[in-house]
Coordinates of C-alpha atoms in Angstrom, one line a residue:
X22 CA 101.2 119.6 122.5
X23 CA 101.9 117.4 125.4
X24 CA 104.3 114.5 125.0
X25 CA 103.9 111.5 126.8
X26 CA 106.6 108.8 126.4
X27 CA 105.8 105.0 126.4
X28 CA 108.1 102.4 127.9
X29 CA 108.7 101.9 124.3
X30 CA 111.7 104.1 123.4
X31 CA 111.0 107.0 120.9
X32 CA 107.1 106.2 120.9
X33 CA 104.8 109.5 122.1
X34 CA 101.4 109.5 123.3
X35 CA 100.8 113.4 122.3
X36 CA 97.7 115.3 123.7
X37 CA 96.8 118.6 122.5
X38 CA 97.0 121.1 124.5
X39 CA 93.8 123.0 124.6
X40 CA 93.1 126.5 124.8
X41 CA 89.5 126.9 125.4
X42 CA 86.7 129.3 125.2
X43 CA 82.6 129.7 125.0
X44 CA 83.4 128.5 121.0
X45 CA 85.4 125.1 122.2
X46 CA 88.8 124.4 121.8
X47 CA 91.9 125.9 119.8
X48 CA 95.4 123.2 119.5
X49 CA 97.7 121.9 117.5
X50 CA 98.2 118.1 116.2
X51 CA 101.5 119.1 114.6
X52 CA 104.2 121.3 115.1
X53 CA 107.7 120.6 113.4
X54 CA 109.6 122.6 116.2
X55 CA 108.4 120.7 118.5
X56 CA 108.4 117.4 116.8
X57 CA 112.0 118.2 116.4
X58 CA 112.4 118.9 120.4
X59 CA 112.0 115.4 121.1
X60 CA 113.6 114.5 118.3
X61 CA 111.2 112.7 116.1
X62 CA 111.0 112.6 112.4
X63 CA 109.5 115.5 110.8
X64 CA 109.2 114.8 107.5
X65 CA 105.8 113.7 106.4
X66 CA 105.7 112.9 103.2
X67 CA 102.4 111.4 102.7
X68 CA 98.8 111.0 104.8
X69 CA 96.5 108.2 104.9
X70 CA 93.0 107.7 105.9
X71 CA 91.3 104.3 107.0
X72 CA 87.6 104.0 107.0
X73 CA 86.1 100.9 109.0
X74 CA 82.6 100.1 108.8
X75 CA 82.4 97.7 111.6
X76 CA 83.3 97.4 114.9
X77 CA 85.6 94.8 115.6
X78 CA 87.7 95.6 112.5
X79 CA 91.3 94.4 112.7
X80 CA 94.1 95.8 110.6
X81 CA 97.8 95.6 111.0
X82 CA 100.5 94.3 112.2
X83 CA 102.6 96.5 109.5
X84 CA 105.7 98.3 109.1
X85 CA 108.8 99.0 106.4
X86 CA 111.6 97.6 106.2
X87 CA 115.5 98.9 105.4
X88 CA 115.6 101.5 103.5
X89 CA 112.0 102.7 103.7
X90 CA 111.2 102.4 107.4
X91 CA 108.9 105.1 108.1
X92 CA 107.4 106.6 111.3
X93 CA 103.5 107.3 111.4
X94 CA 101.3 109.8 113.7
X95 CA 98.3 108.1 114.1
X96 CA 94.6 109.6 114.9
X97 CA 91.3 108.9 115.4
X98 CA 89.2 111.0 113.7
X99 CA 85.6 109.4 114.1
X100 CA 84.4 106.5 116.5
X101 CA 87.6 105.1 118.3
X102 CA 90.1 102.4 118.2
X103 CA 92.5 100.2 119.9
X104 CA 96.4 101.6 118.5
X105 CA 98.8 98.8 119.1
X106 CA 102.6 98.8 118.2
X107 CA 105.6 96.3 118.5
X108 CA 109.3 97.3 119.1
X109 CA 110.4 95.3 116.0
X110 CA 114.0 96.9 116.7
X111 CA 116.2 93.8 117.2
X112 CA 119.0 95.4 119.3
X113 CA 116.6 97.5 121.8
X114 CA 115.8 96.3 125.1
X115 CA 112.2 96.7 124.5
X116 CA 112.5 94.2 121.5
X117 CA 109.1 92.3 120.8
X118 CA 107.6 94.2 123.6
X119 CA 103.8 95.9 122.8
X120 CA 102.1 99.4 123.8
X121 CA 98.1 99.5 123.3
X122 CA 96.5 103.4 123.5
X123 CA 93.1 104.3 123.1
X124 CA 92.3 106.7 120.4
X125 CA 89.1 108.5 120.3
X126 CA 88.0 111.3 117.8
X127 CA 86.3 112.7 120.8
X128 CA 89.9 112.8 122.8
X129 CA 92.3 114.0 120.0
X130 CA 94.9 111.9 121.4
X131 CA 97.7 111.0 118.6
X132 CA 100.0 108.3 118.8
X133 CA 103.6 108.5 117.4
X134 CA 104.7 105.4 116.1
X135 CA 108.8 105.1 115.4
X136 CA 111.2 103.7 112.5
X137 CA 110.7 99.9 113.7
X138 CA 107.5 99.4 114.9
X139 CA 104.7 97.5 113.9
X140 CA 101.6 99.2 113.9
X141 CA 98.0 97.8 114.0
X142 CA 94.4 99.1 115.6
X143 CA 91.1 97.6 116.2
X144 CA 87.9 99.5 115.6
X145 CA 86.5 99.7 119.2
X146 CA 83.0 101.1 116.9
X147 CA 81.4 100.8 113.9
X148 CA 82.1 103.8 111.0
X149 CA 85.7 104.2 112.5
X150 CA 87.9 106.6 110.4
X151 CA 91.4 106.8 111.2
X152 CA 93.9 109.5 110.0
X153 CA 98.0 109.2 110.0
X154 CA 100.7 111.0 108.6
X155 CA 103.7 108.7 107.3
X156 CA 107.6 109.5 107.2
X157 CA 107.9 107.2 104.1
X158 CA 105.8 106.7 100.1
X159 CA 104.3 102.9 100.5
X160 CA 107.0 101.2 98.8
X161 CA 106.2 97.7 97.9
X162 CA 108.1 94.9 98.4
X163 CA 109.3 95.8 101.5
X164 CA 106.1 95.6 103.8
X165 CA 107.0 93.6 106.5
X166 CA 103.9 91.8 108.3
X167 CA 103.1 90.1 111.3
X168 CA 100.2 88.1 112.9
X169 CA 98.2 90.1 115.4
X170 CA 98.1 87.6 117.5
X171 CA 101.7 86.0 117.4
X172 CA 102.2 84.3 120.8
X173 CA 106.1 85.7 120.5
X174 CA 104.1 89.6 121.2
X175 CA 101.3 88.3 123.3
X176 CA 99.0 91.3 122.6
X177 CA 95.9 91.1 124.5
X178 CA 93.3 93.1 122.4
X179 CA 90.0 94.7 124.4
X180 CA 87.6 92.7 121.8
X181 CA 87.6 89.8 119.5
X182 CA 88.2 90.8 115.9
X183 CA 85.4 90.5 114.0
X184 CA 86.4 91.2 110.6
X185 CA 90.1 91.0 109.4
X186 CA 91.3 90.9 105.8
X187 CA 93.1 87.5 104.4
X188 CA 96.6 88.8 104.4
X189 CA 96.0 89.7 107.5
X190 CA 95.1 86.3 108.2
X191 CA 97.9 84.7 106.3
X192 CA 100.9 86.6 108.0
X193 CA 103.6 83.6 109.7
X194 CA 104.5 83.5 113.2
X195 CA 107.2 85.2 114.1
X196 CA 108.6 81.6 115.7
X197 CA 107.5 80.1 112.0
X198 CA 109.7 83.0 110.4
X199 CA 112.6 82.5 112.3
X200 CA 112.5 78.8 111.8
X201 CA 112.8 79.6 108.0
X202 CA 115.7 82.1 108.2
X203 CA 117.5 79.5 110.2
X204 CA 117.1 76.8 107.5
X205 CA 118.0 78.9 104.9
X206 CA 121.2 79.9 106.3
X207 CA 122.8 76.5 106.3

């Protein structure tokens, strides 16, 4: 695999590194060894699929918080899709900064998404299937959310979403969030 780091620290763009032949390609899209190399987390404990019918299909911005932050390797495994994450890591210098990667089924690019980040795509076709492989179990109660398009990340998406589920819709501002917190504190 080929590693790629973003100016987001500890986020990989990994490529497979093909060996090819008159049958196509032989690669891998995970090795623990070298996971562990670049020290990323290595233990998957669950994998999710996303099936979008329409291009145009927003989900995200998502993550975990304390305890159950998770990492994610993201894929595209039919059609293609915008990947999008936010350093949501208050002490990094990259804090509320954004990456966006093209994922293809046809590229086999992967997307490694740290411990807090908040992840997100849009379907760049219609019948988009997206598979990822999560550090964490779904724990609920502590999903944090934010808008995907919060003026505090500025994301600048390649299309306008088209379809986009209410909570998705409903997520506060960032600014709106920290407004509250500040209230509540006196």
């Amino acid at each position: 695999m080929i590693f790629t780091e973003t100016k987001l620290a500890g986020a990989y763009i990994i490529d497979v590194k093909r060996i090819e032949d008159e049958r196509g390609f032989f690669g891998r899209s995970y090795c623990k060894d070298e996971f562990k190399e670049y020290n990323l987390n290595t233990n998957a404990v669950q994998s999710n699929l996303s099936s979008n019918k329409k291009k145009g299909t927003l989900r995200g911005m998502h993550m975990q918080k304390h305890p159950f932050e998770e990492s994610k390797l993201v894929r595209c495994t039919r059609g293609s899709i915008y990947d999008v994450i936010v350093d949501m890591r208050e002490s990094s210098p990259t804090y509320k900064q954004w990456i966006g990667v093209e994922l293809t089924a046809d590229s086999f690019r992967m997307l490694y998404v740290p411990e807090g980040f908040a992840h997100g795509f849009i379907t760049l076709e219609d019948n988009t299937d997206v598979a990822y492989q999560v550090t964490e179990f779904y724990t609920p109660g502590f999903e944090q959310c934010y808008r995907w398009d919060d003026p505090a990340f500025g994301i600048v998406w390649p299309i306008t979403p088209e379809v986009i589920s209410p909570k998705d819709q409903e997520h506060e501002l960032l600014s709106d969030d920290l407004a509250k917190n500040l209230n509540n504190s006196f």
